[in-house]
Amino acid sequence: MKKLVIISSILLLFLSSCSEKIDGSSEEKFKASAEKVKSKLSTEDQKRFEVALRVITASAMKHKFDHPEEDKDKSFNEIVLEMVNGKSYDNVVDIAEQYLAESHKMEIAGLKKDMADLAGRKAQEVALTKELDMLKGSLVKIDLVNGEPTIFAEFKNLSKDTLYRFTCSVYLKTDSGKFLTSSSSNSHTGKTSANGTVNPNDTFIATAGIGQLIMRDYPHVPWKTMKYPVKDLSQYHLIAGGMTKQLRMYEREHDLSSVKWDYWDEVNFVKMTTLIKKREAQKPTLDNLELSK
């Protein structure tokens, strides 16, 4: 009998807390009724209730900004009072949780939309680089030339055709893809003329010096004391090599600059990919939000 009384008391308390509703007819009545709802709740639920009300306020602000014509003559407070009028604790929590879920879904959709442009241009860059690799560049060595560290890159025609009117680049970049130095030429002779040919399987060497500014900005590399020739800078997080940036073949021109893909695009691509995966793994709830003072 005693257990039955205890259970009944708990049930009555629960039903009482569920039956309490917010009166949004005025700000004074809202405050009084909200306090009455809170008084029936546990400490944990009181915190959840306060967070839910703040989330609903944020949703009202967003709605007013997104749909100014619908809320033309209403203040933020008036919109919130309408949203919570006649609502219980559970109703308020449900409204807030639904807004969090919808906002989370919209954020991911927005990120994916932005990512679509990056992914499209990234795919173009990869495809174009594959075409340009018909004239493949690779690092031979880094050696001293008149006391200056100099990159030697070999270019080889991997196609079955004679290649002509190309632009090659010898570069030094960070392992994250940021180019530090780059030297270009329009033919395998290194002249500025746009005329030059490379027969199938033919190779040529192009060079680029590593100037004082680069050596100053990357002092962790022992430029002056390392034993030359050097064939790998990966321990210093640097990559040296050669690449073809432009190539004309069969009246078709392959030009890397046409894609408009640079270091910062690559950085954003990696960040966006990571962020989307992180957001998709998350499930936003009121319990995950901090209640700031």
mmCIF file of C-alpha atoms in Angstrom:
data_model
loop_
_atom_site.group_PDB
_atom_site.id
_atom_site.type_symbol
_atom_site.label_atom_id
_atom_site.label_comp_id
_atom_site.label_asym_id
_atom_site.label_seq_id
_atom_site.Cartn_x
_atom_site.Cartn_y
_atom_site.Cartn_z
ATOM 1 C CA MET A 1 0.000 0.000 0.000
ATOM 2 C CA LYS A 2 2.863 2.350 0.897
ATOM 3 C CA LYS A 3 4.562 1.622 -2.461
ATOM 4 C CA LEU A 4 1.296 2.380 -4.243
ATOM 5 C CA VAL A 5 1.073 5.782 -2.539
ATOM 6 C CA ILE A 6 4.656 6.630 -3.536
ATOM 7 C CA ILE A 7 4.060 5.595 -7.151
ATOM 8 C CA SER A 8 0.819 7.567 -7.240
ATOM 9 C CA SER A 9 2.577 10.652 -5.858
ATOM 10 C CA ILE A 10 5.311 10.424 -8.472
ATOM 11 C CA LEU A 11 2.706 9.942 -11.211
ATOM 12 C CA LEU A 12 0.712 12.941 -10.012
ATOM 13 C CA LEU A 13 3.870 15.075 -9.965
ATOM 14 C CA PHE A 14 4.722 13.946 -13.501
ATOM 15 C CA LEU A 15 1.211 14.654 -14.770
ATOM 16 C CA SER A 16 1.279 18.020 -13.050
ATOM 17 C CA SER A 17 4.553 18.998 -14.756
ATOM 18 C CA CYS A 18 3.212 17.820 -18.099
ATOM 19 C CA SER A 19 -0.043 19.732 -17.699
ATOM 20 C CA GLU A 20 1.658 23.057 -16.964
ATOM 21 C CA LYS A 21 1.536 25.264 -20.052
ATOM 22 C CA ILE A 22 3.234 28.483 -21.052
ATOM 23 C CA ASP A 23 1.021 31.526 -21.408
ATOM 24 C CA GLY A 24 2.379 33.621 -24.258
ATOM 25 C CA SER A 25 -0.387 36.197 -24.289
ATOM 26 C CA SER A 26 1.987 38.764 -22.750
ATOM 27 C CA GLU A 27 5.582 38.970 -21.630
ATOM 28 C CA GLU A 28 4.583 39.174 -17.962
ATOM 29 C CA LYS A 29 2.372 36.105 -18.193
ATOM 30 C CA PHE A 30 5.096 34.293 -20.154
ATOM 31 C CA LYS A 31 7.657 34.882 -17.406
ATOM 32 C CA ALA A 32 5.258 33.794 -14.668
ATOM 33 C CA SER A 33 4.065 30.682 -16.489
ATOM 34 C CA ALA A 34 7.612 29.717 -17.549
ATOM 35 C CA GLU A 35 8.718 29.904 -13.912
ATOM 36 C CA LYS A 36 5.751 27.742 -12.938
ATOM 37 C CA VAL A 37 6.727 25.140 -15.546
ATOM 38 C CA LYS A 38 10.336 25.193 -14.310
ATOM 39 C CA SER A 39 9.282 24.727 -10.700
ATOM 40 C CA LYS A 40 7.866 21.316 -11.567
ATOM 41 C CA LEU A 41 11.039 20.138 -13.281
ATOM 42 C CA SER A 42 14.221 18.476 -12.083
ATOM 43 C CA THR A 43 17.447 20.491 -12.138
ATOM 44 C CA GLU A 44 18.533 18.737 -15.323
ATOM 45 C CA ASP A 45 15.202 19.378 -17.061
ATOM 46 C CA GLN A 46 15.226 23.012 -15.912
ATOM 47 C CA LYS A 47 18.538 23.495 -17.731
ATOM 48 C CA ARG A 48 17.182 21.743 -20.823
ATOM 49 C CA PHE A 49 14.092 23.963 -20.701
ATOM 50 C CA GLU A 50 16.176 27.164 -20.563
ATOM 51 C CA VAL A 51 18.389 25.990 -23.422
ATOM 52 C CA ALA A 52 15.302 25.081 -25.457
ATOM 53 C CA LEU A 53 13.841 28.574 -24.981
ATOM 54 C CA ARG A 54 17.083 30.155 -26.169
ATOM 55 C CA VAL A 55 17.155 27.881 -29.211
ATOM 56 C CA ILE A 56 13.568 28.865 -30.011
ATOM 57 C CA THR A 57 14.546 32.537 -29.680
ATOM 58 C CA ALA A 58 17.387 31.939 -32.141
ATOM 59 C CA SER A 59 14.976 30.217 -34.535
ATOM 60 C CA ALA A 60 12.604 33.205 -34.297
ATOM 61 C CA MET A 61 15.433 35.591 -35.168
ATOM 62 C CA LYS A 62 16.410 33.476 -38.158
ATOM 63 C CA HIS A 63 12.812 33.244 -39.327
ATOM 64 C CA LYS A 64 12.430 37.021 -39.148
ATOM 65 C CA PHE A 65 15.600 37.535 -41.183
ATOM 66 C CA ASP A 66 14.687 34.836 -43.724
ATOM 67 C CA HIS A 67 10.995 35.821 -44.035
ATOM 68 C CA PRO A 68 10.733 39.552 -43.247
ATOM 69 C CA GLU A 69 7.408 39.839 -45.093
ATOM 70 C CA GLU A 70 5.748 37.293 -42.770
ATOM 71 C CA ASP A 71 7.006 38.924 -39.571
ATOM 72 C CA LYS A 72 6.909 42.523 -40.788
ATOM 73 C CA ASP A 73 5.124 44.016 -37.769
ATOM 74 C CA LYS A 74 6.373 41.573 -35.120
ATOM 75 C CA SER A 75 9.303 41.836 -32.746
ATOM 76 C CA PHE A 76 11.505 38.858 -31.901
ATOM 77 C CA ASN A 77 9.815 38.562 -28.528
ATOM 78 C CA GLU A 78 6.338 38.525 -30.076
ATOM 79 C CA ILE A 79 7.350 35.741 -32.463
ATOM 80 C CA VAL A 80 8.764 33.690 -29.580
ATOM 81 C CA LEU A 81 5.640 34.203 -27.459
ATOM 82 C CA GLU A 82 3.476 32.947 -30.314
ATOM 83 C CA MET A 83 5.691 29.893 -30.783
ATOM 84 C CA VAL A 84 5.555 28.811 -27.120
ATOM 85 C CA ASN A 85 2.009 29.900 -26.254
ATOM 86 C CA GLY A 86 0.046 26.979 -24.829
ATOM 87 C CA LYS A 87 3.088 24.694 -24.979
ATOM 88 C CA SER A 88 4.256 22.355 -22.253
ATOM 89 C CA TYR A 89 7.831 21.530 -21.296
ATOM 90 C CA ASP A 90 7.845 18.565 -23.671
ATOM 91 C CA ASN A 91 6.407 20.702 -26.473
ATOM 92 C CA VAL A 92 9.094 23.369 -26.010
ATOM 93 C CA VAL A 93 11.868 20.759 -26.022
ATOM 94 C CA ASP A 94 10.427 19.123 -29.156
ATOM 95 C CA ILE A 95 10.263 22.470 -31.005
ATOM 96 C CA ALA A 96 13.870 23.261 -30.100
ATOM 97 C CA GLU A 97 15.128 19.770 -30.978
ATOM 98 C CA GLN A 98 13.334 19.928 -34.335
ATOM 99 C CA TYR A 99 14.930 23.294 -35.099
ATOM 100 C CA LEU A 100 18.379 21.953 -34.203
ATOM 101 C CA ALA A 101 17.861 18.937 -36.468
ATOM 102 C CA GLU A 102 16.632 21.077 -39.376
ATOM 103 C CA SER A 103 19.468 23.587 -38.932
ATOM 104 C CA HIS A 104 21.982 20.742 -38.825
ATOM 105 C CA LYS A 105 20.537 19.279 -42.025
ATOM 106 C CA MET A 106 20.589 22.688 -43.746
ATOM 107 C CA GLU A 107 24.190 23.318 -42.660
ATOM 108 C CA ILE A 108 25.326 20.007 -44.174
ATOM 109 C CA ALA A 109 23.366 20.737 -47.366
ATOM 110 C CA GLY A 110 25.023 24.164 -47.603
ATOM 111 C CA LEU A 111 28.474 22.675 -47.058
ATOM 112 C CA LYS A 112 27.845 20.043 -49.727
ATOM 113 C CA LYS A 113 26.648 22.698 -52.156
ATOM 114 C CA ASP A 114 29.864 24.663 -51.644
ATOM 115 C CA MET A 115 31.809 21.423 -51.860
ATOM 116 C CA ALA A 116 30.207 20.546 -55.206
ATOM 117 C CA ASP A 117 31.935 23.490 -56.884
ATOM 118 C CA LEU A 118 35.280 22.595 -55.332
ATOM 119 C CA ALA A 119 34.864 18.910 -56.185
ATOM 120 C CA GLY A 120 33.979 19.757 -59.787
ATOM 121 C CA ARG A 121 37.031 21.947 -60.252
ATOM 122 C CA LYS A 122 39.189 19.403 -58.412
ATOM 123 C CA ALA A 123 38.050 16.686 -60.834
ATOM 124 C CA GLN A 124 38.898 18.973 -63.764
ATOM 125 C CA GLU A 125 42.331 19.667 -62.299
ATOM 126 C CA VAL A 126 43.034 15.944 -61.806
ATOM 127 C CA ALA A 127 41.870 15.087 -65.337
ATOM 128 C CA LEU A 128 43.874 17.923 -66.875
ATOM 129 C CA THR A 129 46.985 17.024 -64.892
ATOM 130 C CA LYS A 130 46.675 13.472 -66.222
ATOM 131 C CA GLU A 131 46.611 14.836 -69.781
ATOM 132 C CA LEU A 132 49.596 17.089 -69.112
ATOM 133 C CA ASP A 133 51.522 14.168 -67.651
ATOM 134 C CA MET A 134 52.089 13.012 -71.232
ATOM 135 C CA LEU A 135 55.119 15.239 -70.761
ATOM 136 C CA LYS A 136 56.025 13.942 -67.327
ATOM 137 C CA GLY A 137 58.266 15.926 -65.004
ATOM 138 C CA SER A 138 60.257 14.420 -62.142
ATOM 139 C CA LEU A 139 63.032 15.487 -59.790
ATOM 140 C CA VAL A 140 66.560 14.463 -60.717
ATOM 141 C CA LYS A 141 68.481 16.240 -57.981
ATOM 142 C CA ILE A 142 69.104 19.468 -56.113
ATOM 143 C CA ASP A 143 72.681 20.586 -56.580
ATOM 144 C CA LEU A 144 74.804 23.697 -56.262
ATOM 145 C CA VAL A 145 75.228 25.935 -59.296
ATOM 146 C CA ASN A 146 77.561 28.876 -58.660
ATOM 147 C CA GLY A 147 76.919 28.394 -54.947
ATOM 148 C CA GLU A 148 73.116 28.454 -55.273
ATOM 149 C CA PRO A 149 70.952 25.384 -54.600
ATOM 150 C CA THR A 150 69.325 24.524 -57.909
ATOM 151 C CA ILE A 151 66.523 22.099 -58.760
ATOM 152 C CA PHE A 152 67.125 19.810 -61.742
ATOM 153 C CA ALA A 153 63.982 18.219 -63.181
ATOM 154 C CA GLU A 154 63.717 15.777 -66.056
ATOM 155 C CA PHE A 155 60.825 15.882 -68.506
ATOM 156 C CA LYS A 156 59.975 12.843 -70.611
ATOM 157 C CA ASN A 157 57.503 12.436 -73.469
ATOM 158 C CA LEU A 158 55.414 9.417 -72.434
ATOM 159 C CA SER A 159 53.037 9.671 -75.379
ATOM 160 C CA LYS A 160 53.373 8.071 -78.786
ATOM 161 C CA ASP A 161 53.385 11.432 -80.512
ATOM 162 C CA THR A 162 55.699 14.374 -80.935
ATOM 163 C CA LEU A 163 54.796 17.110 -78.486
ATOM 164 C CA TYR A 164 55.161 20.780 -79.220
ATOM 165 C CA ARG A 165 54.228 24.203 -77.882
ATOM 166 C CA PHE A 166 54.383 23.344 -74.205
ATOM 167 C CA THR A 167 55.144 25.168 -70.968
ATOM 168 C CA CYS A 168 57.090 23.389 -68.248
ATOM 169 C CA SER A 169 57.658 24.407 -64.650
ATOM 170 C CA VAL A 170 60.350 23.431 -62.161
ATOM 171 C CA TYR A 171 59.120 24.053 -58.636
ATOM 172 C CA LEU A 172 59.639 23.848 -54.906
ATOM 173 C CA LYS A 173 56.541 23.576 -52.704
ATOM 174 C CA THR A 174 55.499 22.582 -49.202
ATOM 175 C CA ASP A 175 54.064 19.114 -48.669
ATOM 176 C CA SER A 176 50.693 20.846 -48.141
ATOM 177 C CA GLY A 177 50.860 22.115 -51.735
ATOM 178 C CA LYS A 178 51.951 25.744 -51.343
ATOM 179 C CA PHE A 179 54.336 26.725 -54.131
ATOM 180 C CA LEU A 180 57.452 28.545 -52.957
ATOM 181 C CA THR A 181 59.295 28.956 -56.222
ATOM 182 C CA SER A 182 58.613 28.081 -59.839
ATOM 183 C CA SER A 183 60.539 28.630 -63.051
ATOM 184 C CA SER A 184 58.833 28.162 -66.428
ATOM 185 C CA SER A 185 60.028 27.808 -70.011
ATOM 186 C CA ASN A 186 58.148 27.408 -73.283
ATOM 187 C CA SER A 187 60.348 24.775 -74.859
ATOM 188 C CA HIS A 188 62.874 22.168 -73.877
ATOM 189 C CA THR A 189 65.654 24.577 -74.840
ATOM 190 C CA GLY A 190 64.473 26.965 -72.144
ATOM 191 C CA LYS A 191 63.954 29.806 -74.632
ATOM 192 C CA THR A 192 60.941 32.094 -74.648
ATOM 193 C CA SER A 193 59.943 30.946 -78.130
ATOM 194 C CA ALA A 194 56.678 28.994 -78.263
ATOM 195 C CA ASN A 195 58.177 26.575 -80.753
ATOM 196 C CA GLY A 196 59.800 23.384 -79.509
ATOM 197 C CA THR A 197 59.304 19.670 -80.016
ATOM 198 C CA VAL A 198 59.889 16.558 -77.953
ATOM 199 C CA ASN A 199 59.753 13.187 -79.686
ATOM 200 C CA PRO A 200 58.321 10.055 -78.024
ATOM 201 C CA ASN A 201 60.560 8.848 -75.140
ATOM 202 C CA ASP A 202 62.809 11.898 -75.502
ATOM 203 C CA THR A 203 63.879 13.641 -72.299
ATOM 204 C CA PHE A 204 65.284 17.029 -71.372
ATOM 205 C CA ILE A 205 66.424 18.767 -68.200
ATOM 206 C CA ALA A 206 65.074 22.055 -66.873
ATOM 207 C CA THR A 207 66.287 23.910 -63.778
ATOM 208 C CA ALA A 208 65.184 26.457 -61.184
ATOM 209 C CA GLY A 209 67.314 28.142 -58.530
ATOM 210 C CA ILE A 210 66.329 28.331 -54.860
ATOM 211 C CA GLY A 211 66.838 31.984 -53.991
ATOM 212 C CA GLN A 212 67.949 33.713 -50.817
ATOM 213 C CA LEU A 213 64.395 34.614 -49.783
ATOM 214 C CA ILE A 214 63.318 30.960 -49.795
ATOM 215 C CA MET A 215 66.396 29.938 -47.800
ATOM 216 C CA ARG A 216 65.695 32.741 -45.332
ATOM 217 C CA ASP A 217 62.022 31.780 -44.895
ATOM 218 C CA TYR A 218 62.876 28.087 -44.420
ATOM 219 C CA PRO A 219 65.919 28.176 -42.123
ATOM 220 C CA HIS A 220 65.197 24.668 -40.767
ATOM 221 C CA VAL A 221 66.593 23.327 -44.048
ATOM 222 C CA PRO A 222 70.423 23.250 -43.853
ATOM 223 C CA TRP A 223 70.847 24.764 -47.310
ATOM 224 C CA LYS A 224 74.476 25.705 -46.812
ATOM 225 C CA THR A 225 75.679 22.636 -44.929
ATOM 226 C CA MET A 226 73.763 19.699 -46.422
ATOM 227 C CA LYS A 227 75.673 17.342 -48.666
ATOM 228 C CA TYR A 228 74.830 17.913 -52.343
ATOM 229 C CA PRO A 229 73.432 16.559 -54.588
ATOM 230 C CA VAL A 230 70.162 16.010 -52.689
ATOM 231 C CA LYS A 231 67.287 13.933 -54.052
ATOM 232 C CA ASP A 232 64.699 14.213 -51.288
ATOM 233 C CA LEU A 233 63.496 17.079 -49.070
ATOM 234 C CA SER A 234 60.516 15.281 -47.518
ATOM 235 C CA GLN A 235 62.104 15.299 -44.061
ATOM 236 C CA TYR A 236 61.859 19.091 -44.271
ATOM 237 C CA HIS A 237 58.225 18.927 -45.497
ATOM 238 C CA LEU A 238 59.243 20.227 -48.919
ATOM 239 C CA ILE A 239 58.762 18.761 -52.392
ATOM 240 C CA ALA A 240 60.771 19.632 -55.485
ATOM 241 C CA GLY A 241 60.040 18.504 -59.022
ATOM 242 C CA GLY A 242 58.787 19.400 -62.457
ATOM 243 C CA MET A 243 55.368 19.669 -64.060
ATOM 244 C CA THR A 244 53.876 20.565 -67.427
ATOM 245 C CA LYS A 245 51.445 23.473 -67.145
ATOM 246 C CA GLN A 246 50.454 23.870 -70.783
ATOM 247 C CA LEU A 247 50.527 21.572 -73.797
ATOM 248 C CA ARG A 248 49.211 21.805 -77.341
ATOM 249 C CA MET A 249 48.522 18.554 -79.193
ATOM 250 C CA TYR A 250 46.367 17.757 -82.234
ATOM 251 C CA GLU A 251 45.206 21.373 -82.260
ATOM 252 C CA ARG A 252 43.937 20.894 -78.695
ATOM 253 C CA GLU A 253 45.368 22.985 -75.921
ATOM 254 C CA HIS A 254 45.621 21.648 -72.369
ATOM 255 C CA ASP A 255 46.140 24.560 -69.984
ATOM 256 C CA LEU A 256 46.278 24.092 -66.216
ATOM 257 C CA SER A 257 45.482 27.763 -65.617
ATOM 258 C CA SER A 258 42.061 27.283 -67.241
ATOM 259 C CA VAL A 259 40.868 25.280 -64.239
ATOM 260 C CA LYS A 260 41.587 28.068 -61.710
ATOM 261 C CA TRP A 261 42.683 25.658 -58.993
ATOM 262 C CA ASP A 262 45.309 26.858 -56.528
ATOM 263 C CA TYR A 263 46.812 26.133 -53.131
ATOM 264 C CA TRP A 264 43.959 27.723 -51.169
ATOM 265 C CA ASP A 265 41.390 25.718 -53.137
ATOM 266 C CA GLU A 266 43.254 22.564 -52.125
ATOM 267 C CA VAL A 267 43.328 23.697 -48.488
ATOM 268 C CA ASN A 268 39.586 24.456 -48.548
ATOM 269 C CA PHE A 269 38.854 21.128 -50.252
ATOM 270 C CA VAL A 270 40.590 19.194 -47.463
ATOM 271 C CA LYS A 271 38.960 21.317 -44.731
ATOM 272 C CA MET A 272 35.486 21.006 -46.256
ATOM 273 C CA THR A 273 35.818 17.243 -46.691
ATOM 274 C CA THR A 274 36.816 16.869 -43.033
ATOM 275 C CA LEU A 275 34.105 19.262 -41.813
ATOM 276 C CA ILE A 276 31.311 17.503 -43.726
ATOM 277 C CA LYS A 277 32.341 14.113 -42.328
ATOM 278 C CA LYS A 278 32.467 15.620 -38.828
ATOM 279 C CA ARG A 279 29.025 17.230 -39.144
ATOM 280 C CA GLU A 280 27.453 14.074 -40.573
ATOM 281 C CA ALA A 281 28.758 12.098 -37.594
ATOM 282 C CA GLN A 282 27.205 14.547 -35.139
ATOM 283 C CA LYS A 283 23.641 14.518 -33.827
ATOM 284 C CA PRO A 284 22.828 17.922 -32.308
ATOM 285 C CA THR A 285 20.762 17.829 -29.106
ATOM 286 C CA LEU A 286 19.917 20.327 -26.386
ATOM 287 C CA ASP A 287 22.117 18.373 -23.986
ATOM 288 C CA ASN A 288 25.158 19.147 -26.167
ATOM 289 C CA LEU A 289 24.613 22.900 -25.956
ATOM 290 C CA GLU A 290 26.187 25.019 -23.239
ATOM 291 C CA LEU A 291 23.988 27.517 -21.402
ATOM 292 C CA SER A 292 25.993 30.749 -21.328
ATOM 293 C CA LYS A 293 25.251 33.438 -18.778
#
